[in-house]
Coordinates of C-alpha atoms in Angstrom, one line a residue:
M96 CA -67.4 -168.9 2.3
S97 CA -64.0 -170.0 1.0
N98 CA -63.2 -166.9 -0.7
A99 CA -64.0 -164.5 2.4
P100 CA -60.1 -164.9 4.1
T101 CA -58.8 -163.7 1.1
T102 CA -61.4 -160.6 0.3
Q103 CA -60.5 -159.8 3.8
G104 CA -56.7 -160.0 3.1
Q105 CA -57.2 -157.8 0.5
N106 CA -59.4 -155.1 2.0
L107 CA -56.0 -154.8 4.7
D108 CA -53.6 -154.6 2.4
V109 CA -55.8 -151.6 0.7
E110 CA -56.1 -150.1 4.5
L111 CA -52.8 -150.6 5.5
L112 CA -51.4 -149.2 2.4
T113 CA -54.0 -145.8 2.4
R114 CA -53.0 -145.2 6.2
L115 CA -48.7 -145.1 4.9
A116 CA -49.8 -142.8 2.2
D117 CA -51.7 -140.5 4.8
G118 CA -48.6 -141.0 7.2
A119 CA -50.1 -142.7 10.0
T120 CA -47.4 -143.3 12.5
T121 CA -46.4 -146.7 14.2
A122 CA -48.5 -146.0 17.4
E123 CA -51.7 -145.4 15.0
L124 CA -51.0 -148.5 12.9
R125 CA -50.9 -150.4 16.5
G126 CA -53.7 -148.9 17.6
Y127 CA -55.7 -149.6 14.5
A128 CA -54.6 -153.4 14.8
S129 CA -55.8 -153.8 18.4
S130 CA -59.0 -151.9 17.9
S131 CA -60.0 -153.8 14.9
G132 CA -59.8 -157.1 15.6
I133 CA -56.9 -158.6 13.4
N134 CA -56.6 -161.9 13.6
P135 CA -53.2 -163.7 14.2
V136 CA -52.9 -164.9 10.3
D137 CA -53.2 -161.1 9.3
S138 CA -50.8 -159.7 12.2
D139 CA -48.2 -160.1 10.0
L140 CA -49.7 -157.6 7.6
I141 CA -49.7 -155.4 10.4
A142 CA -46.1 -155.8 11.9
A143 CA -44.6 -155.3 8.0
A144 CA -46.7 -152.0 7.9
V145 CA -45.3 -150.8 11.2
T146 CA -41.7 -152.2 9.9
V147 CA -42.1 -149.7 6.6
R148 CA -43.3 -147.2 8.9
T149 CA -40.4 -147.4 11.3
R150 CA -37.7 -147.2 8.1
I151 CA -39.6 -144.3 7.1
D152 CA -39.4 -142.5 10.1
E153 CA -35.6 -143.5 10.5
L154 CA -34.6 -141.9 6.7
E155 CA -36.7 -138.9 7.5
E156 CA -35.1 -138.3 10.6
R157 CA -31.4 -138.9 9.2
E158 CA -32.5 -136.2 6.2
R159 CA -33.5 -133.8 8.9
A160 CA -30.4 -134.3 10.8
L161 CA -28.2 -133.9 7.5
L162 CA -30.2 -130.6 6.9
R163 CA -29.4 -129.6 10.6
L164 CA -25.6 -130.4 9.7
A165 CA -25.7 -128.6 6.6
D166 CA -27.0 -125.4 8.2
S167 CA -24.2 -125.9 10.9
V168 CA -21.8 -126.2 8.4
R169 CA -22.7 -123.0 6.5
D170 CA -22.7 -121.1 9.8
I171 CA -19.2 -121.8 10.7
A172 CA -17.7 -122.0 6.9
G173 CA -15.5 -119.3 7.5
L174 CA -12.6 -118.0 10.4
D175 CA -14.8 -114.6 10.7
A176 CA -17.8 -116.7 11.4
V177 CA -16.4 -118.7 14.0
D178 CA -14.9 -115.8 15.2
G179 CA -18.1 -114.2 15.4
V180 CA -19.9 -117.0 17.6
L181 CA -16.6 -116.4 19.9
Q182 CA -17.4 -113.1 20.1
S183 CA -21.0 -113.3 21.0
I184 CA -20.3 -116.2 23.5
V185 CA -18.2 -113.9 25.6
S186 CA -20.9 -110.8 24.9
R187 CA -23.5 -113.2 26.5
S188 CA -21.3 -114.1 29.7
R189 CA -20.9 -110.8 30.3
R190 CA -24.3 -109.9 30.1
L191 CA -25.1 -113.0 31.8
L192 CA -22.9 -112.6 35.0
M193 CA -23.3 -108.8 35.3
A194 CA -19.6 -108.6 34.5
D195 CA -17.4 -105.7 33.6
V196 CA -15.3 -107.8 31.1
A197 CA -15.6 -110.7 29.5
Y198 CA -12.8 -112.5 27.4
F199 CA -11.5 -116.0 25.5
L200 CA -8.2 -117.2 25.2
T201 CA -7.1 -119.5 22.7
F202 CA -4.7 -122.3 23.8
D203 CA -1.8 -124.0 21.7
Q204 CA -1.4 -127.5 22.5
S205 CA 2.2 -127.6 21.3
T206 CA 3.4 -124.6 23.2
G207 CA 1.2 -124.2 26.3
V208 CA 0.7 -120.9 25.8
A209 CA -2.8 -119.1 26.1
L210 CA -3.3 -115.8 23.5
M211 CA -6.0 -113.3 24.3
H212 CA -8.5 -113.8 20.9
V213 CA -11.3 -112.1 22.0
S214 CA -12.9 -109.5 24.0
D215 CA -15.8 -107.4 25.4
G216 CA -15.5 -104.5 28.1
I217 CA -11.7 -104.4 27.9
I218 CA -9.8 -101.0 27.4
S219 CA -6.4 -101.7 27.8
E220 CA -4.3 -102.5 24.8
A221 CA -1.7 -104.5 27.3
F222 CA -4.1 -106.6 27.7
N223 CA -5.6 -107.0 24.9
R224 CA -2.3 -108.2 23.9
L225 CA -2.1 -110.8 26.9
S226 CA 0.3 -113.7 26.1
V227 CA 0.4 -116.1 29.2
D228 CA 2.6 -118.9 29.5
P229 CA 1.9 -122.6 31.2
G230 CA 1.4 -122.4 34.9
Q231 CA 1.3 -118.5 34.9
G232 CA -1.7 -116.4 36.6
I233 CA -5.7 -117.6 36.6
S234 CA -5.1 -118.6 33.2
G235 CA -2.1 -121.0 33.2
Y236 CA -3.6 -122.1 36.7
I237 CA -6.6 -123.0 35.2
A238 CA -4.9 -124.8 32.0
S239 CA -3.3 -127.0 34.3
T240 CA -5.9 -127.9 36.2
L241 CA -8.3 -128.1 33.7
R242 CA -10.8 -127.1 36.4
P243 CA -12.7 -123.6 37.2
S244 CA -10.8 -121.2 39.1
W245 CA -12.1 -118.2 40.8
T246 CA -10.5 -115.4 43.1
H247 CA -11.9 -112.6 45.3
D248 CA -9.7 -110.2 44.4
Y249 CA -6.6 -111.8 41.7
I250 CA -3.7 -109.4 42.7
A251 CA -4.0 -110.7 46.1
D252 CA -4.6 -114.0 46.1
E253 CA -1.2 -115.7 46.5
R254 CA -2.7 -119.3 44.9
Y255 CA -1.4 -117.9 41.4
T256 CA 1.7 -117.7 40.2
H257 CA 2.1 -113.7 39.5
T258 CA 4.4 -112.0 36.6
G259 CA 5.0 -108.8 36.2
T260 CA 3.8 -108.8 32.7
I261 CA 0.6 -110.4 33.4
D262 CA -0.2 -108.0 36.7
S263 CA 0.9 -105.0 35.3
A264 CA -1.9 -105.4 32.5
T265 CA -4.5 -106.6 34.9
I266 CA -3.8 -103.5 37.1
E267 CA -3.5 -101.2 34.0
E268 CA -7.1 -102.6 33.4
G269 CA -8.4 -102.7 37.0
L270 CA -9.6 -106.0 37.1
R271 CA -10.3 -107.4 40.6
A272 CA -12.6 -110.2 40.9
I273 CA -11.9 -113.1 37.9
L274 CA -13.7 -116.1 37.3
G275 CA -12.4 -118.3 34.5
V276 CA -13.3 -122.1 33.0
P277 CA -11.6 -124.3 31.0
I278 CA -13.0 -125.1 27.4
V279 CA -12.6 -128.6 26.9
H280 CA -13.5 -131.0 24.1
T281 CA -12.9 -134.6 23.5
G282 CA -10.3 -134.6 26.3
R283 CA -8.1 -131.6 25.6
I284 CA -8.3 -128.4 26.5
V285 CA -8.8 -126.0 23.5
G286 CA -9.5 -122.4 25.3
L287 CA -10.3 -120.3 28.0
L288 CA -13.2 -118.3 29.1
L289 CA -13.0 -115.8 31.7
A290 CA -15.1 -112.5 33.3
G291 CA -14.2 -110.4 35.4
D292 CA -14.8 -107.1 37.6
R293 CA -13.3 -104.1 38.7
H294 CA -14.2 -104.3 42.0
P295 CA -13.8 -107.1 44.6
H296 CA -16.3 -109.9 45.0
D297 CA -17.4 -113.2 45.8
Y298 CA -18.9 -115.8 42.6
R299 CA -21.8 -117.7 43.0
P300 CA -22.3 -121.6 41.8
Q301 CA -24.7 -120.7 39.7
D302 CA -22.1 -118.0 38.0
V303 CA -19.8 -120.7 37.8
E304 CA -22.4 -123.3 36.2
L305 CA -23.0 -120.9 33.7
L306 CA -19.8 -120.1 32.2
L307 CA -19.4 -123.8 32.2
S308 CA -22.5 -124.1 30.2
L309 CA -21.2 -121.5 27.6
A310 CA -17.4 -123.0 27.8
Q311 CA -19.1 -126.4 26.2
H312 CA -20.9 -124.5 23.8
A313 CA -17.7 -122.7 22.7
G314 CA -15.8 -125.9 22.5
V315 CA -18.4 -127.6 20.3
I316 CA -17.9 -124.5 17.8
I317 CA -14.1 -124.6 18.3
D318 CA -14.0 -128.5 17.4
N319 CA -16.5 -128.3 14.9
A320 CA -14.5 -125.1 13.2
T321 CA -11.4 -127.2 13.5
V322 CA -13.0 -130.3 12.1
H323 CA -14.7 -127.8 9.5
A324 CA -10.8 -126.7 8.5
Q325 CA -9.2 -130.0 8.2
D326 CA -12.2 -131.2 6.2
Q327 CA -11.7 -128.1 4.0
Q328 CA -8.0 -128.2 3.8
T329 CA -8.2 -132.3 3.0
V330 CA -10.3 -131.0 0.0
E331 CA -8.2 -128.4 -1.0
N332 CA -5.4 -131.4 -1.1
L333 CA -7.7 -133.9 -2.6
E334 CA -8.3 -130.7 -5.5
A335 CA -4.9 -130.0 -5.9
A336 CA -4.1 -133.6 -6.5
L337 CA -6.6 -133.9 -8.6
E338 CA -4.9 -130.6 -10.7
A339 CA -1.7 -132.6 -10.6
L340 CA -3.0 -135.5 -12.2
R341 CA -4.6 -133.5 -15.0
A342 CA -1.8 -131.5 -15.4
S343 CA 0.5 -135.1 -15.6
E344 CA -2.1 -136.3 -17.9
H345 CA -2.1 -133.3 -20.0
T346 CA 1.8 -133.4 -19.7
S347 CA 2.0 -136.7 -21.0
Q348 CA -0.6 -136.6 -23.7
T349 CA 1.2 -133.1 -24.9
I350 CA 4.6 -135.2 -25.1
L351 CA 3.2 -137.8 -26.7
E352 CA 1.7 -135.5 -29.6
L353 CA 5.3 -134.0 -29.7
Q354 CA 6.8 -137.6 -30.0
D355 CA 4.5 -138.1 -33.2
R356 CA 5.3 -134.7 -34.9
L357 CA 8.7 -135.3 -34.4
M358 CA 9.0 -138.8 -35.7
T359 CA 7.6 -137.3 -39.0
L360 CA 9.4 -134.7 -39.4
L361 CA 12.5 -137.1 -38.6
M362 CA 11.0 -139.7 -41.1
N363 CA 10.6 -136.6 -43.6
R364 CA 14.2 -135.3 -43.4
G365 CA 12.9 -132.0 -42.1
S366 CA 15.4 -129.7 -41.5
L367 CA 17.0 -127.9 -37.8
H368 CA 14.6 -125.1 -38.7
D369 CA 11.8 -127.1 -38.6
L370 CA 12.8 -128.7 -35.2
A371 CA 13.4 -125.3 -33.6
M372 CA 9.7 -124.3 -34.8
L373 CA 7.8 -127.5 -33.9
T374 CA 10.2 -127.3 -30.1
Q375 CA 9.4 -123.4 -29.8
S376 CA 5.4 -124.4 -30.0
A377 CA 5.5 -126.7 -27.7
V378 CA 7.7 -125.0 -24.9
G379 CA 6.9 -121.2 -25.8
G380 CA 9.9 -118.7 -25.3
T381 CA 12.6 -118.9 -28.1
V382 CA 14.4 -122.0 -29.0
V383 CA 18.2 -122.1 -30.6
L384 CA 19.9 -125.2 -32.2
C385 CA 23.4 -124.6 -32.2
D386 CA 26.8 -126.7 -32.8
E387 CA 29.3 -127.5 -30.0
R388 CA 31.1 -124.4 -30.5
Q389 CA 27.8 -122.6 -29.4
R390 CA 27.4 -121.3 -33.1
E391 CA 24.0 -120.8 -33.8
M392 CA 22.0 -122.8 -36.6
A393 CA 18.7 -122.7 -36.2
R394 CA 16.4 -120.3 -34.3
A395 CA 12.7 -120.1 -33.7
G396 CA 11.4 -117.4 -31.0
Q397 CA 10.6 -113.4 -30.4
S398 CA 14.3 -113.2 -28.2
D399 CA 17.1 -112.4 -30.2
A400 CA 19.5 -112.8 -27.4
M401 CA 22.5 -114.1 -27.6
A402 CA 22.6 -118.1 -27.2
S403 CA 24.5 -119.7 -24.2
A404 CA 24.5 -123.2 -22.8
T405 CA 25.2 -121.9 -19.7
D406 CA 22.9 -118.8 -19.2
W407 CA 19.6 -121.0 -21.1
N408 CA 18.2 -124.6 -20.7
A409 CA 20.5 -126.7 -22.7
Q410 CA 20.1 -130.3 -23.8
P411 CA 23.0 -131.1 -25.6
L412 CA 22.5 -132.8 -29.1
S413 CA 24.9 -135.8 -28.4
T414 CA 25.8 -139.2 -29.9
S415 CA 27.2 -142.1 -28.1
T416 CA 30.9 -140.5 -28.2
I417 CA 30.5 -136.8 -28.7
T418 CA 28.8 -133.9 -28.2
L419 CA 27.0 -132.4 -31.6
G420 CA 25.7 -129.2 -30.4
Y421 CA 22.7 -128.0 -28.2
V422 CA 19.2 -127.5 -27.9
L423 CA 18.9 -124.1 -26.0
H424 CA 15.6 -122.6 -24.6
R425 CA 14.9 -119.5 -22.8
P426 CA 11.4 -118.5 -21.7
D427 CA 9.8 -115.1 -22.4
E428 CA 9.9 -112.6 -19.5
V429 CA 6.3 -112.3 -19.2
I430 CA 4.7 -115.5 -19.8
S431 CA 0.8 -115.4 -19.8
C432 CA 0.3 -119.2 -18.0
K433 CA 3.5 -120.7 -16.3
R434 CA 4.9 -123.8 -18.0
D435 CA 5.8 -126.9 -15.7
E436 CA 9.7 -127.2 -15.8
S437 CA 9.4 -130.8 -15.8
Q438 CA 7.3 -130.9 -18.8
I439 CA 9.6 -128.2 -20.8
R440 CA 12.9 -130.6 -19.7
Q441 CA 11.5 -133.7 -21.0
I442 CA 10.0 -131.9 -24.0
L443 CA 13.9 -130.4 -24.7
A444 CA 14.9 -134.1 -23.8
R445 CA 12.8 -135.5 -26.7
A446 CA 13.7 -132.6 -29.6
A447 CA 17.7 -133.4 -28.1
S448 CA 17.3 -137.2 -29.5
V449 CA 15.6 -136.3 -32.4
G450 CA 18.1 -133.3 -33.3
S451 CA 21.1 -135.7 -32.9
L452 CA 19.8 -137.9 -35.0
L453 CA 19.1 -135.0 -37.8
L454 CA 22.6 -133.2 -37.0
E455 CA 24.4 -137.1 -37.4
S456 CA 22.1 -137.1 -41.1
V457 CA 23.1 -133.7 -42.2
L458 CA 27.0 -134.3 -41.2
A459 CA 26.8 -137.8 -43.1
S460 CA 25.4 -135.9 -46.1
L461 CA 27.8 -133.3 -46.1
N462 CA 31.0 -136.0 -45.3
T463 CA 29.7 -137.7 -48.6
S464 CA 29.4 -134.4 -50.8
R465 CA 32.8 -133.5 -49.8
E466 CA 33.7 -136.6 -51.1
S467 CA 32.1 -137.0 -54.2
A468 CA 33.2 -133.3 -55.0
S469 CA 36.4 -134.2 -54.2
N470 CA 36.5 -136.7 -56.9
L471 CA 34.7 -135.2 -59.4
V472 CA 37.3 -131.8 -59.2
G473 CA 40.2 -133.9 -59.1
E474 CA 39.2 -135.7 -62.5
L475 CA 38.2 -132.8 -63.9
L476 CA 41.7 -130.7 -63.0
R477 CA 43.3 -134.0 -64.4
D478 CA 41.3 -134.3 -67.5
P479 CA 37.9 -133.0 -68.0
R480 CA 37.3 -135.3 -71.5
S481 CA 38.0 -138.2 -69.5
D482 CA 35.5 -140.6 -69.4
R483 CA 35.6 -141.1 -65.6
A484 CA 35.2 -136.8 -65.8
T485 CA 31.8 -137.9 -67.9
V486 CA 30.4 -140.7 -66.0
L487 CA 31.1 -138.6 -62.4
R488 CA 29.6 -135.4 -64.0
G489 CA 26.2 -137.4 -65.2
T490 CA 26.0 -138.9 -60.9
F491 CA 26.5 -135.5 -59.4
P492 CA 23.4 -133.5 -58.2
V493 CA 24.9 -130.4 -59.4
D494 CA 24.4 -128.8 -62.8
L495 CA 28.3 -127.8 -63.6
D496 CA 26.9 -125.8 -66.4
K497 CA 25.6 -123.0 -64.0
L498 CA 28.8 -123.1 -61.8
D499 CA 31.3 -120.0 -63.1
T500 CA 33.0 -118.7 -60.0
V501 CA 36.1 -120.7 -58.6
L502 CA 37.3 -119.2 -54.5
V503 CA 39.8 -120.7 -52.7
A504 CA 39.6 -120.4 -48.6
L505 CA 42.5 -120.0 -46.1
A506 CA 42.0 -120.2 -42.3
S507 CA 44.5 -118.5 -40.3
D508 CA 44.3 -121.1 -38.1
V509 CA 45.1 -124.2 -39.0
S510 CA 43.5 -126.1 -36.1
S511 CA 40.1 -124.4 -37.6
K512 CA 40.5 -126.0 -41.3
F513 CA 37.8 -128.9 -40.6
E514 CA 35.2 -126.6 -39.4
V515 CA 35.8 -123.7 -42.3
L516 CA 35.8 -126.9 -44.6
R517 CA 32.0 -127.9 -43.2
A518 CA 31.2 -124.3 -43.3
A519 CA 32.1 -124.5 -46.9
L520 CA 29.8 -127.2 -47.4
R521 CA 26.8 -125.7 -46.1
I522 CA 27.1 -122.5 -48.2
A523 CA 27.7 -124.4 -51.2
E524 CA 24.8 -126.5 -50.2
Q525 CA 22.6 -123.5 -49.9
L526 CA 24.3 -121.9 -53.1
G527 CA 23.6 -124.9 -55.6
G528 CA 27.2 -125.2 -55.7
L529 CA 30.5 -127.5 -54.9
S530 CA 32.9 -127.6 -52.2
C531 CA 35.9 -130.0 -51.4
E532 CA 39.6 -129.8 -50.5
V533 CA 42.1 -129.6 -53.2
Q534 CA 45.8 -129.7 -52.1
D535 CA 45.2 -128.8 -48.5
E536 CA 42.9 -125.7 -49.8
I537 CA 38.9 -125.6 -49.6
L538 CA 37.8 -124.6 -53.1
L539 CA 34.3 -123.4 -53.6
W540 CA 32.6 -123.2 -57.4
L541 CA 29.8 -121.5 -56.9
P542 CA 27.0 -119.9 -59.5
G543 CA 27.1 -116.0 -59.1
G544 CA 29.0 -114.3 -61.9
N545 CA 30.2 -111.4 -59.4
P546 CA 33.9 -113.0 -58.4
R547 CA 35.0 -110.0 -56.0
Q548 CA 31.5 -109.7 -54.4
S549 CA 31.1 -113.8 -53.8
A550 CA 34.7 -113.6 -52.1
E551 CA 33.9 -110.7 -49.8
Q552 CA 30.7 -112.6 -48.8
T553 CA 32.6 -116.1 -48.5
A554 CA 35.3 -114.6 -46.6
A555 CA 32.8 -113.1 -43.7
A556 CA 30.6 -116.1 -43.6
L557 CA 33.4 -118.4 -42.9
S558 CA 35.2 -115.7 -40.6
A559 CA 32.3 -115.4 -38.7
A560 CA 31.2 -119.3 -38.8
V561 CA 34.6 -120.4 -36.9
E562 CA 35.6 -117.3 -35.4
S563 CA 38.8 -116.5 -36.6
P564 CA 40.1 -115.0 -40.0
V565 CA 39.3 -116.8 -43.4
T566 CA 41.0 -115.0 -46.3
V567 CA 39.2 -116.0 -49.7
G568 CA 40.6 -115.4 -53.1
A569 CA 38.5 -115.3 -56.7
S570 CA 39.2 -115.7 -59.8
R571 CA 38.2 -113.1 -62.4
R572 CA 38.1 -115.4 -65.1
I573 CA 34.8 -117.7 -66.2
A574 CA 35.3 -120.9 -64.3
T575 CA 33.9 -123.8 -66.7
V576 CA 34.8 -127.6 -67.0
Q577 CA 37.2 -126.4 -69.5
T578 CA 39.0 -123.8 -67.7
L579 CA 38.3 -125.0 -63.8
E580 CA 42.5 -125.7 -63.4
A581 CA 43.2 -121.9 -64.9
A582 CA 40.6 -120.7 -62.8
V583 CA 41.7 -122.4 -59.5
H584 CA 45.4 -121.2 -60.2
D585 CA 44.3 -117.7 -60.4
A586 CA 42.2 -117.8 -57.1
H587 CA 45.2 -119.7 -55.4
N588 CA 47.5 -117.3 -56.3
T589 CA 45.1 -114.3 -55.5
V590 CA 44.6 -115.8 -51.7
R591 CA 47.9 -116.2 -51.1
A592 CA 48.4 -112.4 -52.1
L593 CA 46.0 -111.7 -49.9
V594 CA 47.7 -113.4 -47.2
A595 CA 50.9 -111.6 -48.2
L596 CA 49.7 -108.1 -48.2
G597 CA 48.8 -109.3 -44.6
R598 CA 44.6 -108.7 -45.4
D599 CA 43.7 -111.8 -43.3
G600 CA 40.1 -112.2 -43.2
Q601 CA 39.5 -110.3 -46.4
G602 CA 38.2 -111.7 -49.7
A603 CA 39.0 -110.3 -53.4
D604 CA 39.4 -111.6 -56.7
S605 CA 42.6 -111.7 -58.9
S606 CA 41.8 -107.7 -59.8
G607 CA 42.0 -106.8 -56.2
V608 CA 45.5 -107.7 -56.1
A609 CA 46.6 -106.7 -59.7
P610 CA 49.2 -106.5 -61.6
F611 CA 51.2 -108.7 -59.3
P612 CA 49.1 -112.1 -57.9
T613 CA 51.7 -114.2 -59.1
I614 CA 54.6 -112.6 -57.9
L615 CA 52.8 -111.9 -54.3
A616 CA 51.5 -115.3 -54.3
T617 CA 55.3 -116.4 -54.0
S618 CA 56.4 -113.9 -51.1
S619 CA 55.7 -113.6 -47.5
P620 CA 54.7 -110.6 -45.5
D621 CA 58.3 -110.8 -44.1
D622 CA 59.5 -110.5 -47.6
L623 CA 57.4 -107.5 -48.7
E624 CA 58.2 -105.7 -45.8
Q625 CA 61.9 -105.8 -46.2
F626 CA 61.5 -104.8 -50.2
I627 CA 59.1 -101.7 -49.1
R628 CA 61.5 -101.1 -46.5
D629 CA 64.7 -100.9 -48.9
I630 CA 63.0 -99.0 -51.6
L631 CA 60.8 -96.1 -49.9
G632 CA 62.2 -96.6 -45.9
E633 CA 63.8 -93.6 -46.2
L634 CA 61.1 -91.6 -47.7
L635 CA 58.7 -93.0 -45.2
D636 CA 60.8 -92.6 -42.2
Y637 CA 61.1 -88.7 -43.1
D638 CA 57.0 -88.2 -43.6
S639 CA 56.8 -89.8 -40.3
A640 CA 59.3 -87.6 -38.7
H641 CA 58.5 -84.2 -40.4
T642 CA 54.5 -84.8 -41.0
T643 CA 55.1 -84.1 -44.8
E644 CA 53.7 -86.0 -47.9
L645 CA 57.1 -86.7 -50.2
L646 CA 55.5 -90.4 -50.8
R647 CA 52.3 -89.5 -51.6
T648 CA 53.5 -86.9 -53.9
L649 CA 55.8 -89.0 -55.9
E650 CA 53.3 -91.8 -56.2
A651 CA 51.3 -89.3 -58.2
V652 CA 54.0 -88.3 -60.2
Y653 CA 54.6 -91.7 -61.4
R654 CA 50.7 -92.6 -61.8
H655 CA 50.4 -89.8 -64.3
S656 CA 53.6 -90.9 -66.1
S657 CA 56.0 -88.3 -64.6
N658 CA 53.9 -85.5 -65.8
V659 CA 54.3 -82.9 -62.8
V660 CA 51.7 -80.7 -63.9
A661 CA 48.7 -83.4 -63.7
A662 CA 50.0 -84.5 -60.9
A663 CA 50.0 -80.6 -59.2
E664 CA 46.0 -81.0 -60.2
V665 CA 45.4 -83.9 -58.6
L666 CA 47.2 -83.1 -55.6
Y667 CA 45.6 -79.3 -55.4
L668 CA 49.4 -78.0 -55.4
H669 CA 51.2 -75.2 -58.0
P670 CA 53.5 -77.4 -59.9
N671 CA 56.5 -75.4 -58.4
T672 CA 56.0 -77.2 -55.3
V673 CA 55.6 -80.3 -56.8
H674 CA 59.2 -79.9 -58.3
Q675 CA 60.7 -78.7 -54.7
R676 CA 59.4 -81.9 -53.4
L677 CA 61.0 -83.9 -56.2
I678 CA 63.8 -82.1 -55.6
R679 CA 64.0 -83.1 -51.7
I680 CA 63.0 -86.6 -52.9
D681 CA 66.5 -86.8 -54.5
Q682 CA 68.2 -84.9 -51.8
I683 CA 66.7 -87.4 -49.0
T684 CA 67.5 -90.7 -51.3
G685 CA 70.5 -89.9 -53.1
T686 CA 69.0 -90.8 -56.5
N687 CA 67.1 -89.2 -59.4
W688 CA 63.6 -89.8 -59.6
R689 CA 63.3 -89.5 -63.3
D690 CA 65.8 -92.5 -63.2
T691 CA 64.1 -95.6 -65.1
D692 CA 65.2 -98.9 -62.9
V693 CA 64.5 -96.5 -59.9
A694 CA 61.1 -95.4 -60.9
I695 CA 60.1 -99.1 -61.3
Q696 CA 61.1 -100.1 -58.5
R697 CA 59.7 -97.2 -56.6
Q698 CA 56.4 -97.8 -58.6
L699 CA 56.2 -101.5 -57.4
A700 CA 56.9 -100.6 -53.7
L701 CA 54.4 -98.2 -53.9
T702 CA 51.6 -100.6 -55.4
I703 CA 52.2 -103.1 -52.7
N704 CA 52.3 -100.5 -50.2
T705 CA 48.9 -99.1 -51.6
L706 CA 47.3 -103.0 -51.4
R707 CA 48.8 -104.1 -48.3
A708 CA 47.6 -101.0 -45.9
P709 CA 45.5 -97.9 -45.6
R710 CA 46.9 -94.9 -47.2
T711 CA 48.7 -92.5 -44.8
P712 CA 46.9 -89.6 -43.6
S713 CA 46.9 -86.9 -45.8
H714 CA 48.8 -83.8 -44.3
T715 CA 49.3 -80.3 -45.5
K716 CA 53.3 -79.3 -44.5
D717 CA 55.2 -79.8 -47.7

């Protein structure tokens, strides 16, 4: 007997769970309790079961509401769908009221202007473009009062403020009787719904009620569309913010990775070209590193356009006191993915910081190399066999036994001397030679074995580096440690001779100013000009005035040791013609062309004139 209540309670539990599983309602559960004679002790079980059922019903109802909401959201997902529903409301209004026309006007809250949105039955283009200012016409009246309004005959109704535009459109459409209601939602007007007929008549109360109910439905649709649009805009804003956050995170990650690679490059003593390549891989386009005068030092990318700090994105390579150069960037003309400008600026700034350190290191190395080379060359010129010279040779990083060509460079612009020296140091470093300053002249000691070619190439490179003429003279003799002093003297005379001859910016070895390099080296351009005028001036003037070739004839005769026949062959002339020209020369100058002293002076002047200027154009006239 003691187990009976427990058994009864267990049976009740099973029964209640079974009924709940079968979907029994709360009413059915309460009916079961009253019909089964449940004692008060077990009534709590029934109450608990009813509570569970009620909660289940609430969750199911919430699920159905969410499904209905989802269906509504899908119906008004786009503007076209909303316009379709509004068009349906307008068309339904026309049919239910059996009106000739129906139309819907949107209301602008900020301006108070009502604009035609959708219509049904309207045939006039002017009415379809209707725009109603605040307080005008029946639409303005309804918007201002927020109450329905109707008229037996609009044109004749003096309750409304008539305007020429609205009245002419109404007359063109032929409308007489008009009924309109405001579409109000959450206390504000969102639009106007109107119907009209092309004959005068009165409207019934039920007509107004019908149009009001449709207007209320339209108000809900418009408000839902507005909320949906706001939600959609919020979602788009959130997506944009998320995308911006991801881009910012990606930018930070990219810059951190670049920073690591830049530091590795710096620690490994990378080159400026390595820096340009690394920066270009991060920003795309073309990257150029240039010095403070915007002369290119390294380039990476496809564009071969001239780099300029004004036309390109530029970050200075600078120390605390001076600007050493620039990192220049130019994007590709066609970029597959647009790069963030802020990211590019950050990358260029970091590249410029590393570039400044690299350039400072290079300049310090060049200065050290210059001082070391100056000490070594100075000692070799003083005494190549001294102990000091021997020790310096052992500490110098270049094998002097491989160097054989001595060049001396002279800048036409004295102010650019330091720039010329810096460029010469770079050339020497690239070719495995040395460069320094010796007695106010810039010396290069290089391998190669071709003095003339080395002089020409070095003159061109140095002139381009400083953007002004740099003349380079080379010694023909092999420049060893023992013969360095003589080679330097020979190269010095050659470069001075080139300057005296007016051949600034050119390069030549001593054979290019033979046979008088030493004589020419001590003369100025004005001295040589005066010497040529004193010896050949009369013949130069005569040839110029009469377009003759007396000077060329005299030069050919002297070149062939006064052999008139041999000279005639070279000139493609008859020997008699050459004789006649020589007679004319004697008549003009009052001398004898065969005179030895005269011949020596003329041959010297002709040689100098040939070295210093291009040959006079050929003429056929005697």
